[in-house]
Amino acid sequence: MVEGTMMDVPLTLKYLLERARTLFPRSEIVSRAADKALHRSTFGDLYPRACKLANALTRLGVKPGDRVATLCWNHTRHVEAYLAVPCMGAVLHTLNLRLHPSDLTYIAGHAGDSVVIVDSSLLPLLDKFVKDVPSIRHVIVVADGGAAPAGTLDYEALLAAEEGSFPFPDLAEGTPAAICYTSGTTGHPKGVVYTHRSTMLHTLAVCMADTMGIRGQDTLLPVVPMFHVNAWGIPFAALLTGAKLVFAGPHLDPEGLLDLMASERVTFAAGVPTIWLGILAHLDREPRRWDLGRLERMVVGGSAAPPSMIDGFSRRHGITVMHAWGMTETSPIGTTAKLRPIHDDLDDEQKLAVRSSQGYAAPLVETRSRGEDGRVLPWDGKSMGELEVRGPWVAGAYLGGEGKDRFTDDGWFRTGDVVTIDADGYVRICDRTKDVIKSGGEWISSVELENALMSHAAVLEAAVFAGRHPKWDERPIAAVVWKPGAKATEAELRAHLKGKFASFWEPDLFIEVEAIPKTSTGKFLKTKLRELYGDRLLDR
Ligand code: AMP
């Protein structure tokens, strides 16, 4: 018998804080403030400021295990909270500022938040729910333009009164570090509690070349909000690697983002497809206006990235889009769509098909799919079933033991996504289980129809959803948003889809809309479309 002889070093976020301070004090963090001014600081500034925040929170009575919420855009002070709160042993709870106040009341109450750090521009939103959450004892205002009103504390004034050092404890790696709530469109949101260990392992994973490949040479622009699954782990990855961080603050319009990418020489950006669709339209219109010579790659996920968009960026603008799938419950990186040598001999179109899939499991993550009868399905690229995953940064339960039916008896998480998996492990999302269109017992993938419609030159966005049907139960209806100044006839859209799918997949109805309703994290809100237009086929 021999015993392992290696050190048992706990994986905790304190390591990131120390590493950033000692190795990368000159790495920059650039944030665009509400007034559009650029605020510059460094990882060297971050350490004493995180210590000051930890001292201030301690003085306010925050103890290990207490929940400290943020209601903030992406910016430097939000990173300070990302580090100070977990490293002092408390739990960071990032509130989604796009949620309805009643949801925020529920979520903040459910998590038992004791302190909220809020941008002054978001005070009107906080005012709508803070009184209904009795656990909240203190409100700390990040004055991004306005002043901290009476009854609240000013973030900078608090920090100014504190020491720039703090005795961060040596925590066990299983200590809770952060909470995010799911943004499900039905039922109450559920809490996912990331541990220090799961966060550190996920941070390592997003630095691998086959996932996001984040490295010290990068300048990172997470367009994805810091309240959406910890900005997909990008701020932590920056601290691990020394990469420069750029934040857009509240300015998420395509022009503002393009200006920032050009002026800060961003190499890597990440966000949901709707953001990039807007950016692509701008770049196509004015290809020479922005110098994006440094921008190598973009990670797109959160909902399906249309192949035409992935192709448009690389073919017309030399920017590689990497498609990734993940969830709040998976920290979020679950699968990423990178090519491998087995694809070398494929033609461009076939390669695009691989890159437009959701990709294969990230290292340490496992995938499988199960049919309605509970059997594990073959990896044949055809059989549609529910995706299940497991891994060290995948939730094994929800906060408070809710949603038990989402976890299988043999230790897998049921994602609620309907997928096929091919022989090489590449997953294709066909739908959410709730969105898949069940036409006379056959399943129709709304995502595939949407991707095909969005490859039409006149279509900016398309969402396909189930309309109730007297004979077939459900039939597809397509809602289409035109690109500015463009339009196509229904016959043209039908011709565009012809031959790409079995004929029964063709939508029964096309409707023009000004905008597709979206969820708080930028996904198509199919429940709303069904509510508005779901009976259209019955009336005909
Ligand atoms: P959230 O927890 O809000 O991040 O939502 C997770 C859900 O977003 C997943 O279960 C999928 O339905 C969807 N999703 C995330 N990434 C993708 C992707 N690349 N393609 C299609 N759907 C995605």
Coordinates of C-alpha atoms and ligand atoms in Angstrom, one line a residue:
M1 CA 0.0 0.0 0.0
V2 CA 1.2 3.5 -0.8
E3 CA -0.4 6.7 0.0
G4 CA -0.7 9.7 -2.2
T5 CA 2.0 12.2 -1.4
M6 CA 0.6 15.4 -2.9
M7 CA -0.5 18.5 -1.0
D8 CA -4.2 18.8 -0.3
V9 CA -4.5 22.5 -1.1
P10 CA -8.1 23.8 -0.8
L11 CA -9.5 25.4 -4.0
T12 CA -10.6 28.8 -2.7
L13 CA -11.1 32.2 -4.3
K14 CA -8.5 33.7 -1.9
Y15 CA -5.9 32.2 -4.2
L16 CA -7.2 34.3 -7.0
L17 CA -7.0 37.5 -4.9
E18 CA -3.4 36.7 -3.9
R19 CA -2.4 35.7 -7.4
A20 CA -3.8 38.8 -9.0
R21 CA -2.1 41.0 -6.4
T22 CA 1.4 39.4 -6.5
L23 CA 1.7 38.5 -10.2
F24 CA -0.6 40.9 -12.1
P25 CA -0.7 44.2 -10.2
R26 CA -0.4 46.1 -13.5
S27 CA -3.2 44.3 -15.3
E28 CA -5.9 46.8 -16.0
I29 CA -9.7 47.0 -15.4
V30 CA -11.5 49.5 -17.5
S31 CA -15.1 50.3 -16.8
R32 CA -17.5 52.6 -18.7
A33 CA -19.5 54.6 -16.2
A34 CA -23.1 55.7 -16.5
D35 CA -21.9 59.1 -17.9
K36 CA -19.8 57.1 -20.5
A37 CA -16.5 58.2 -18.9
L38 CA -13.9 55.4 -18.8
H39 CA -12.7 54.5 -15.3
R40 CA -9.3 52.8 -15.2
S41 CA -7.8 50.8 -12.3
T42 CA -5.5 47.8 -11.8
F43 CA -5.5 44.4 -10.2
G44 CA -3.0 46.0 -7.8
D45 CA -5.7 48.5 -6.7
L46 CA -8.2 45.7 -6.4
Y47 CA -6.6 44.0 -3.4
P48 CA -6.7 46.8 -0.9
R49 CA -10.1 47.8 -2.1
A50 CA -11.5 44.3 -1.6
C51 CA -9.9 44.4 1.9
K52 CA -11.6 47.7 2.6
L53 CA -15.0 46.3 1.4
A54 CA -14.5 43.2 3.6
N55 CA -13.7 45.4 6.6
A56 CA -16.7 47.6 5.9
L57 CA -19.1 44.6 5.6
T58 CA -17.7 43.1 8.8
R59 CA -18.3 46.4 10.6
L60 CA -21.9 46.3 9.3
G61 CA -22.3 42.9 10.9
V62 CA -21.8 40.6 7.9
K63 CA -20.7 37.2 9.2
P64 CA -19.5 34.0 7.4
G65 CA -22.4 32.4 5.6
D66 CA -24.4 35.7 5.3
R67 CA -25.7 36.6 1.9
V68 CA -24.5 39.9 0.4
A69 CA -26.4 40.9 -2.8
T70 CA -25.4 43.1 -5.7
L71 CA -27.7 44.9 -8.0
C72 CA -25.2 46.3 -10.4
W73 CA -24.1 46.6 -14.0
N74 CA -20.7 45.3 -15.0
H75 CA -17.9 47.4 -13.5
T76 CA -14.8 47.4 -11.3
R77 CA -16.6 47.8 -8.0
H78 CA -18.7 44.8 -8.9
V79 CA -15.5 42.8 -9.2
E80 CA -14.5 44.0 -5.8
A81 CA -17.7 42.5 -4.3
Y82 CA -17.1 39.3 -6.4
L83 CA -13.9 38.8 -4.4
A84 CA -14.4 40.5 -1.0
V85 CA -17.7 38.8 -0.2
P86 CA -16.7 35.1 -0.9
C87 CA -13.2 35.5 0.4
M88 CA -14.4 36.8 3.8
G89 CA -16.6 33.7 4.0
A90 CA -19.9 35.3 3.1
V91 CA -22.0 34.5 0.0
L92 CA -22.3 36.8 -3.0
H93 CA -25.8 37.0 -4.5
T94 CA -25.9 38.7 -7.8
L95 CA -29.4 40.0 -8.5
N96 CA -30.7 40.2 -12.0
L97 CA -31.6 43.9 -12.7
R98 CA -33.9 42.9 -15.6
L99 CA -36.3 41.0 -13.4
H100 CA -39.7 42.2 -12.3
P101 CA -39.6 43.7 -8.7
S102 CA -41.9 40.9 -7.5
D103 CA -39.4 38.3 -8.7
L104 CA -36.6 40.3 -6.9
T105 CA -38.7 40.4 -3.8
Y106 CA -39.0 36.6 -3.9
I107 CA -35.4 35.9 -4.8
A108 CA -33.8 38.3 -2.3
G109 CA -36.2 37.0 0.4
H110 CA -35.6 33.4 -0.4
A111 CA -31.8 33.9 -0.3
G112 CA -32.1 35.9 2.9
D113 CA -29.9 38.7 1.7
S114 CA -28.7 40.9 4.5
V115 CA -26.9 43.7 2.6
V116 CA -27.4 45.0 -1.0
I117 CA -24.8 46.8 -2.9
V118 CA -26.6 48.8 -5.6
D119 CA -25.7 51.2 -8.4
S120 CA -27.3 54.6 -7.8
S121 CA -28.9 54.4 -11.3
L122 CA -30.7 51.2 -10.1
L123 CA -32.1 52.7 -6.9
P124 CA -35.6 53.3 -8.5
L125 CA -35.7 49.5 -9.0
L126 CA -34.4 48.7 -5.5
D127 CA -37.0 51.0 -4.0
K128 CA -39.7 48.8 -5.6
F129 CA -38.8 45.8 -3.6
V130 CA -36.4 46.5 -0.7
K131 CA -39.1 47.2 1.8
D132 CA -40.7 43.8 1.2
V133 CA -37.5 42.0 2.0
P134 CA -37.1 42.2 5.8
S135 CA -33.8 40.4 5.9
I136 CA -32.1 43.4 4.1
R137 CA -30.5 45.5 6.9
H138 CA -28.2 47.8 4.9
V139 CA -28.2 49.3 1.4
I140 CA -24.8 50.4 0.1
V141 CA -24.9 52.7 -2.9
V142 CA -22.3 52.8 -5.7
A143 CA -22.8 56.4 -6.7
D144 CA -22.4 56.2 -10.5
G145 CA -23.5 59.7 -11.0
G146 CA -26.1 60.2 -8.3
A147 CA -25.6 60.5 -4.5
A148 CA -26.5 57.9 -1.8
P149 CA -29.9 59.0 -0.5
A150 CA -30.7 59.2 3.2
G151 CA -31.0 55.9 4.9
T152 CA -28.4 54.3 2.7
L153 CA -24.6 54.1 2.8
D154 CA -22.2 55.4 0.3
Y155 CA -19.8 52.8 -1.1
E156 CA -16.8 55.1 -1.5
A157 CA -17.3 56.8 1.9
L158 CA -17.5 53.3 3.5
L159 CA -14.3 52.2 1.9
A160 CA -12.5 55.4 2.6
A161 CA -12.8 54.8 6.4
E162 CA -11.3 51.3 6.3
E163 CA -7.9 49.6 6.3
G164 CA -6.5 48.2 3.1
S165 CA -5.7 44.8 4.6
F166 CA -8.0 42.1 5.9
P167 CA -7.4 38.7 7.6
F168 CA -9.2 36.6 4.9
P169 CA -9.8 33.2 6.6
D170 CA -8.6 29.9 5.2
L171 CA -11.9 28.4 4.1
A172 CA -12.8 24.8 3.3
E173 CA -13.2 24.5 -0.4
G174 CA -16.8 23.3 -0.1
T175 CA -17.8 26.7 1.5
P176 CA -20.6 28.5 -0.5
A177 CA -19.1 31.4 -2.5
A178 CA -22.0 32.7 -4.6
I179 CA -25.7 32.2 -5.4
C180 CA -27.5 32.7 -8.7
Y181 CA -31.1 32.1 -9.4
T182 CA -32.4 30.3 -12.4
S183 CA -34.3 32.5 -14.9
G184 CA -37.0 29.9 -15.7
T185 CA -40.1 31.2 -17.4
T186 CA -42.4 29.0 -15.4
G187 CA -42.6 28.6 -11.6
H188 CA -40.4 30.3 -9.0
P189 CA -36.7 30.8 -9.7
K190 CA -34.5 28.3 -7.9
G191 CA -31.2 29.1 -6.2
V192 CA -27.9 27.5 -7.3
V193 CA -25.1 27.8 -4.7
Y194 CA -21.6 27.7 -6.2
T195 CA -18.9 26.7 -3.8
H196 CA -15.3 27.9 -3.8
R197 CA -14.2 24.6 -5.2
S198 CA -16.7 24.5 -8.0
T199 CA -15.9 28.1 -8.9
M200 CA -12.1 27.5 -9.0
L201 CA -12.5 24.4 -11.1
H202 CA -14.8 26.2 -13.5
T203 CA -12.3 29.1 -13.7
L204 CA -9.6 26.7 -14.7
A205 CA -11.9 25.1 -17.3
V206 CA -12.7 28.4 -19.0
C207 CA -9.0 29.0 -19.5
M208 CA -8.6 25.8 -21.5
A209 CA -8.0 26.2 -25.2
D210 CA -10.9 24.0 -26.1
T211 CA -13.4 26.1 -24.1
M212 CA -13.0 29.9 -23.9
G213 CA -9.2 29.7 -24.0
I214 CA -8.8 32.8 -21.8
R215 CA -5.1 33.6 -21.3
G216 CA -2.8 36.4 -20.0
Q217 CA -2.5 38.1 -23.4
D218 CA -6.2 38.7 -23.6
T219 CA -8.3 41.8 -23.2
L220 CA -11.7 40.5 -22.2
L221 CA -15.0 42.2 -22.7
P222 CA -17.7 40.2 -20.9
V223 CA -20.9 41.7 -22.4
V224 CA -22.8 39.0 -20.5
P225 CA -23.9 40.6 -17.3
M226 CA -22.2 39.9 -14.0
F227 CA -25.6 38.8 -12.7
H228 CA -25.9 36.1 -15.4
V229 CA -24.1 33.1 -14.0
N230 CA -21.1 35.2 -12.8
A231 CA -20.5 36.6 -16.2
W232 CA -19.8 33.1 -17.3
G233 CA -16.8 33.0 -15.0
I234 CA -14.8 35.6 -17.1
P235 CA -13.9 38.0 -14.2
F236 CA -12.4 35.0 -12.2
A237 CA -10.5 33.8 -15.3
A238 CA -9.0 37.3 -15.7
L239 CA -7.7 37.2 -12.2
L240 CA -6.2 33.7 -12.7
T241 CA -4.5 34.7 -15.9
G242 CA -3.7 38.4 -15.6
A243 CA -5.9 39.3 -18.7
K244 CA -7.1 42.8 -18.9
L245 CA -10.8 43.3 -18.1
V246 CA -13.1 45.7 -19.9
F247 CA -16.7 46.5 -18.8
A248 CA -19.4 48.3 -20.7
G249 CA -21.4 49.4 -17.6
P250 CA -24.9 50.1 -18.7
H251 CA -24.0 50.8 -22.3
L252 CA -25.0 47.7 -24.3
D253 CA -26.0 49.3 -27.6
P254 CA -24.0 47.9 -30.6
E255 CA -22.3 51.2 -31.4
G256 CA -21.1 51.7 -27.8
L257 CA -19.8 48.1 -27.6
L258 CA -18.0 48.5 -30.9
D259 CA -16.4 51.7 -29.9
L260 CA -15.2 50.1 -26.7
M261 CA -13.9 47.0 -28.4
A262 CA -11.9 49.2 -30.8
S263 CA -10.6 51.7 -28.3
E264 CA -9.6 49.2 -25.7
R265 CA -8.3 46.7 -28.3
V266 CA -10.4 43.9 -27.0
T267 CA -9.3 40.4 -28.1
F268 CA -12.2 38.3 -26.6
A269 CA -15.8 39.1 -26.0
A270 CA -18.7 37.1 -24.8
G271 CA -22.5 37.4 -24.7
V272 CA -25.9 36.2 -25.9
P273 CA -26.7 35.9 -29.7
T274 CA -29.1 38.9 -29.7
I275 CA -26.2 41.2 -28.8
W276 CA -24.0 39.8 -31.6
L277 CA -26.8 39.9 -34.2
G278 CA -27.1 43.7 -33.5
I279 CA -23.3 44.1 -33.8
L280 CA -23.1 42.0 -37.0
A281 CA -25.7 44.2 -38.6
H282 CA -23.7 47.3 -37.7
L283 CA -20.4 45.9 -39.0
D284 CA -22.1 44.8 -42.2
R285 CA -23.4 48.3 -42.7
E286 CA -20.2 50.1 -41.9
P287 CA -17.4 47.5 -42.2
R288 CA -14.6 50.1 -42.0
R289 CA -15.8 52.3 -39.2
W290 CA -14.2 50.2 -36.3
D291 CA -10.7 48.8 -36.2
L292 CA -11.3 45.4 -34.7
G293 CA -7.9 44.1 -35.7
R294 CA -7.2 42.7 -32.3
L295 CA -10.6 41.0 -31.8
E296 CA -9.9 37.3 -32.4
R297 CA -12.8 35.5 -30.9
M298 CA -16.2 35.8 -29.4
V299 CA -18.0 33.3 -27.2
V300 CA -21.7 33.2 -27.9
G301 CA -24.2 31.2 -25.8
G302 CA -27.2 31.5 -23.6
S303 CA -29.4 30.7 -26.5
A304 CA -28.8 29.2 -30.0
A305 CA -26.4 31.1 -32.1
P306 CA -27.7 31.1 -35.7
P307 CA -25.1 29.5 -38.1
S308 CA -25.6 32.4 -40.5
M309 CA -24.3 34.7 -37.8
I310 CA -21.3 32.5 -37.0
D311 CA -20.5 32.4 -40.7
G312 CA -21.1 36.1 -41.2
F313 CA -18.6 37.1 -38.5
S314 CA -15.9 34.8 -39.8
R315 CA -16.4 35.2 -43.5
R316 CA -17.1 38.9 -43.7
H317 CA -15.1 40.2 -40.7
G318 CA -12.5 37.6 -39.8
I319 CA -13.8 37.1 -36.3
T320 CA -14.2 33.6 -34.9
V321 CA -17.4 32.9 -33.0
M322 CA -17.3 30.0 -30.6
H323 CA -20.6 28.6 -29.7
A324 CA -21.1 27.4 -26.1
W325 CA -23.9 25.9 -24.1
G326 CA -24.4 26.2 -20.5
M327 CA -26.9 27.0 -17.7
T328 CA -27.1 28.7 -14.3
E329 CA -26.9 25.1 -12.9
T330 CA -23.7 24.4 -14.8
S331 CA -21.7 27.5 -13.7
P332 CA -22.2 27.9 -16.8
I333 CA -19.8 26.1 -19.2
G334 CA -21.2 22.7 -20.2
T335 CA -20.3 22.2 -23.8
T336 CA -18.3 24.1 -26.4
A337 CA -18.2 23.7 -30.2
K338 CA -14.6 23.5 -31.3
L339 CA -13.4 21.6 -34.4
R340 CA -11.0 18.7 -34.0
P341 CA -8.7 17.0 -36.5
I342 CA -11.4 14.5 -37.4
H343 CA -13.1 17.5 -39.2
D344 CA -10.0 18.5 -41.2
D345 CA -11.4 17.1 -44.5
L346 CA -14.9 18.5 -44.2
D347 CA -15.9 21.3 -46.5
D348 CA -16.8 24.8 -45.2
E349 CA -20.4 24.1 -44.9
Q350 CA -19.9 20.9 -43.0
K351 CA -17.4 22.6 -40.7
L352 CA -20.0 25.4 -40.0
A353 CA -22.5 22.7 -39.1
V354 CA -20.2 21.4 -36.4
R355 CA -19.3 24.9 -35.2
S356 CA -23.0 25.7 -35.0
S357 CA -23.8 22.7 -32.8
Q358 CA -23.6 23.3 -29.0
G359 CA -20.4 21.3 -29.0
Y360 CA -19.1 18.5 -26.8
A361 CA -18.7 18.3 -23.1
A362 CA -16.0 20.5 -21.5
P363 CA -13.3 18.6 -19.6
L364 CA -14.7 17.0 -16.4
V365 CA -18.3 17.4 -17.6
E366 CA -20.3 14.4 -18.9
T367 CA -23.4 14.4 -21.1
R368 CA -26.1 11.9 -21.9
S369 CA -29.6 12.1 -23.2
R370 CA -32.7 10.1 -22.2
G371 CA -35.9 9.5 -24.1
E372 CA -39.4 9.9 -22.8
D373 CA -39.4 6.3 -21.7
G374 CA -36.4 6.9 -19.5
R375 CA -33.9 5.0 -21.7
V376 CA -30.4 6.4 -22.3
L377 CA -30.4 7.2 -26.1
P378 CA -27.6 6.3 -28.5
W379 CA -25.2 8.9 -29.7
D380 CA -26.5 8.7 -33.3
G381 CA -27.1 12.4 -34.1
K382 CA -30.8 11.6 -34.6
S383 CA -32.5 10.4 -31.4
M384 CA -34.1 13.3 -29.6
G385 CA -34.1 13.2 -25.8
E386 CA -33.5 15.3 -22.7
L387 CA -29.9 16.3 -22.1
E388 CA -28.5 15.3 -18.7
V389 CA -25.1 16.4 -17.4
R390 CA -22.9 15.9 -14.4
G391 CA -19.6 17.3 -13.3
P392 CA -17.8 19.1 -10.5
W393 CA -19.4 22.5 -11.4
V394 CA -22.8 21.2 -12.1
A395 CA -25.5 21.7 -9.4
G396 CA -26.3 18.6 -7.4
A397 CA -29.3 20.2 -5.8
Y398 CA -31.2 23.6 -5.5
L399 CA -31.0 25.8 -2.5
G400 CA -33.5 24.6 0.1
G401 CA -33.8 21.2 -1.6
E402 CA -36.4 22.5 -4.2
G403 CA -36.8 21.0 -7.6
K404 CA -35.8 17.5 -6.6
D405 CA -37.3 16.1 -9.8
R406 CA -34.5 17.7 -11.8
F407 CA -31.9 15.4 -10.3
T408 CA -31.8 11.7 -11.3
D409 CA -31.4 8.9 -8.8
D410 CA -28.0 8.0 -10.3
G411 CA -26.6 11.5 -9.9
W412 CA -27.2 13.5 -13.1
F413 CA -28.9 16.9 -13.6
R414 CA -31.8 17.0 -16.0
T415 CA -31.3 20.1 -18.1
G416 CA -34.8 20.4 -19.6
D417 CA -33.1 20.8 -23.1
V418 CA -34.1 18.5 -25.9
V419 CA -31.1 17.4 -27.8
T420 CA -29.4 15.0 -30.2
I421 CA -25.9 13.8 -29.5
D422 CA -23.8 12.6 -32.4
A423 CA -21.2 9.8 -32.5
D424 CA -18.4 12.3 -31.6
G425 CA -20.3 13.6 -28.7
Y426 CA -21.4 16.9 -30.3
V427 CA -24.7 18.0 -28.7
R428 CA -27.4 19.8 -30.7
I429 CA -30.1 21.6 -28.8
C430 CA -33.4 21.2 -30.6
D431 CA -35.5 23.0 -28.0
R432 CA -36.4 23.4 -24.3
T433 CA -38.7 20.5 -23.3
K434 CA -41.4 23.1 -22.9
D435 CA -40.8 24.7 -26.3
V436 CA -40.5 21.7 -28.6
I437 CA -43.5 21.6 -31.0
K438 CA -45.4 18.4 -30.8
S439 CA -47.3 18.0 -34.1
G440 CA -49.4 14.9 -34.3
G441 CA -47.0 13.0 -32.0
E442 CA -43.9 14.1 -34.0
W443 CA -41.4 16.6 -32.5
I444 CA -40.4 19.7 -34.5
S445 CA -37.3 21.6 -33.4
S446 CA -38.1 25.3 -33.2
V447 CA -34.4 26.1 -32.9
E448 CA -33.6 24.6 -36.3
L449 CA -36.4 26.4 -38.0
E450 CA -35.3 29.7 -36.4
N451 CA -31.7 29.2 -37.5
A452 CA -32.9 28.6 -41.1
L453 CA -35.1 31.6 -41.1
M454 CA -32.4 33.8 -39.6
S455 CA -30.1 32.9 -42.6
H456 CA -32.5 34.7 -44.9
A457 CA -31.0 38.1 -45.9
A458 CA -34.1 40.1 -44.8
V459 CA -34.6 38.5 -41.4
L460 CA -33.0 40.0 -38.3
E461 CA -34.6 37.7 -35.7
A462 CA -37.0 34.8 -35.9
A463 CA -38.7 32.8 -33.2
V464 CA -40.8 29.7 -33.9
F465 CA -43.3 28.5 -31.3
A466 CA -46.2 26.1 -30.9
G467 CA -49.6 27.3 -32.0
R468 CA -52.6 25.3 -30.8
H469 CA -54.1 23.2 -33.6
P470 CA -57.5 21.4 -33.7
K471 CA -56.1 18.4 -35.6
W472 CA -52.4 18.1 -34.8
D473 CA -52.4 19.5 -31.3
E474 CA -49.6 21.9 -32.1
R475 CA -48.2 23.4 -35.3
P476 CA -45.3 25.8 -35.7
I477 CA -45.9 29.5 -36.0
A478 CA -42.9 31.8 -37.0
A479 CA -42.6 35.3 -35.7
V480 CA -40.2 37.4 -37.8
V481 CA -38.4 40.7 -37.3
W482 CA -37.1 42.3 -40.5
K483 CA -33.6 43.9 -40.8
P484 CA -33.9 47.7 -41.0
G485 CA -35.2 48.6 -44.5
A486 CA -35.6 44.9 -45.6
K487 CA -38.6 42.7 -46.1
A488 CA -39.6 39.4 -47.7
T489 CA -42.9 37.8 -48.7
E490 CA -44.3 34.7 -47.0
A491 CA -43.7 32.8 -50.2
E492 CA -40.1 33.8 -50.2
L493 CA -39.7 32.6 -46.6
R494 CA -41.4 29.3 -47.5
A495 CA -39.1 28.9 -50.5
H496 CA -36.1 29.6 -48.3
L497 CA -37.1 26.7 -45.9
K498 CA -38.0 24.3 -48.7
G499 CA -35.8 21.2 -48.9
K500 CA -34.1 21.9 -45.6
F501 CA -36.7 20.0 -43.5
A502 CA -39.4 17.4 -43.7
S503 CA -42.4 19.3 -45.2
F504 CA -44.5 18.9 -42.1
W505 CA -41.9 21.1 -40.2
E506 CA -42.9 24.1 -42.4
P507 CA -44.6 26.8 -40.2
D508 CA -48.4 27.1 -40.7
L509 CA -48.2 30.8 -40.2
F510 CA -45.7 33.6 -40.4
I511 CA -46.3 36.8 -38.5
E512 CA -44.3 40.1 -38.6
V513 CA -43.4 41.6 -35.3
E514 CA -41.5 44.7 -34.2
A515 CA -39.4 42.8 -31.7
I516 CA -39.3 39.3 -30.3
P517 CA -40.2 39.4 -26.6
K518 CA -37.1 38.4 -24.5
T519 CA -36.4 37.0 -21.1
S520 CA -34.3 38.9 -18.5
T521 CA -31.2 37.2 -19.9
G522 CA -32.0 37.9 -23.6
K523 CA -33.6 34.6 -24.7
F524 CA -36.7 34.4 -26.9
L525 CA -39.7 34.4 -24.6
K526 CA -41.8 31.7 -26.2
T527 CA -44.4 31.7 -23.4
K528 CA -45.2 35.3 -24.3
L529 CA -45.4 34.5 -28.0
R530 CA -47.8 31.6 -27.2
E531 CA -49.9 33.8 -25.0
L532 CA -50.1 36.5 -27.7
Y533 CA -50.5 34.4 -30.9
G534 CA -50.9 30.8 -29.8
D535 CA -54.6 30.6 -30.7
R536 CA -54.2 32.1 -34.2
L537 CA -54.5 28.7 -35.9
L538 CA -57.7 27.9 -34.1
D539 CA -59.5 31.0 -35.4
R540 CA -58.7 30.3 -39.0
Ligands
AMP1 P1 -29.7 30.1 -18.1 O1 -29.7 29.3 -16.9 O2 -30.5 31.4 -17.9 O3 -28.3 30.5 -18.5 O4 -30.4 29.3 -19.2 C1 -29.9 28.0 -19.6 C2 -30.6 27.6 -20.9 O5 -30.3 28.5 -22.0 C3 -30.3 26.2 -21.3 O6 -31.0 25.2 -20.6 C4 -30.7 26.3 -22.8 O7 -32.0 26.1 -23.0 C5 -30.3 27.7 -23.2 N1 -29.0 27.8 -23.8 C6 -27.9 28.1 -23.3 N2 -26.9 28.1 -24.2 C7 -27.4 27.7 -25.3 C8 -26.9 27.5 -26.7 N3 -25.7 27.7 -27.0 N4 -27.8 27.1 -27.6 C9 -29.1 26.9 -27.3 N5 -29.6 27.1 -26.1 C10 -28.8 27.5 -25.1

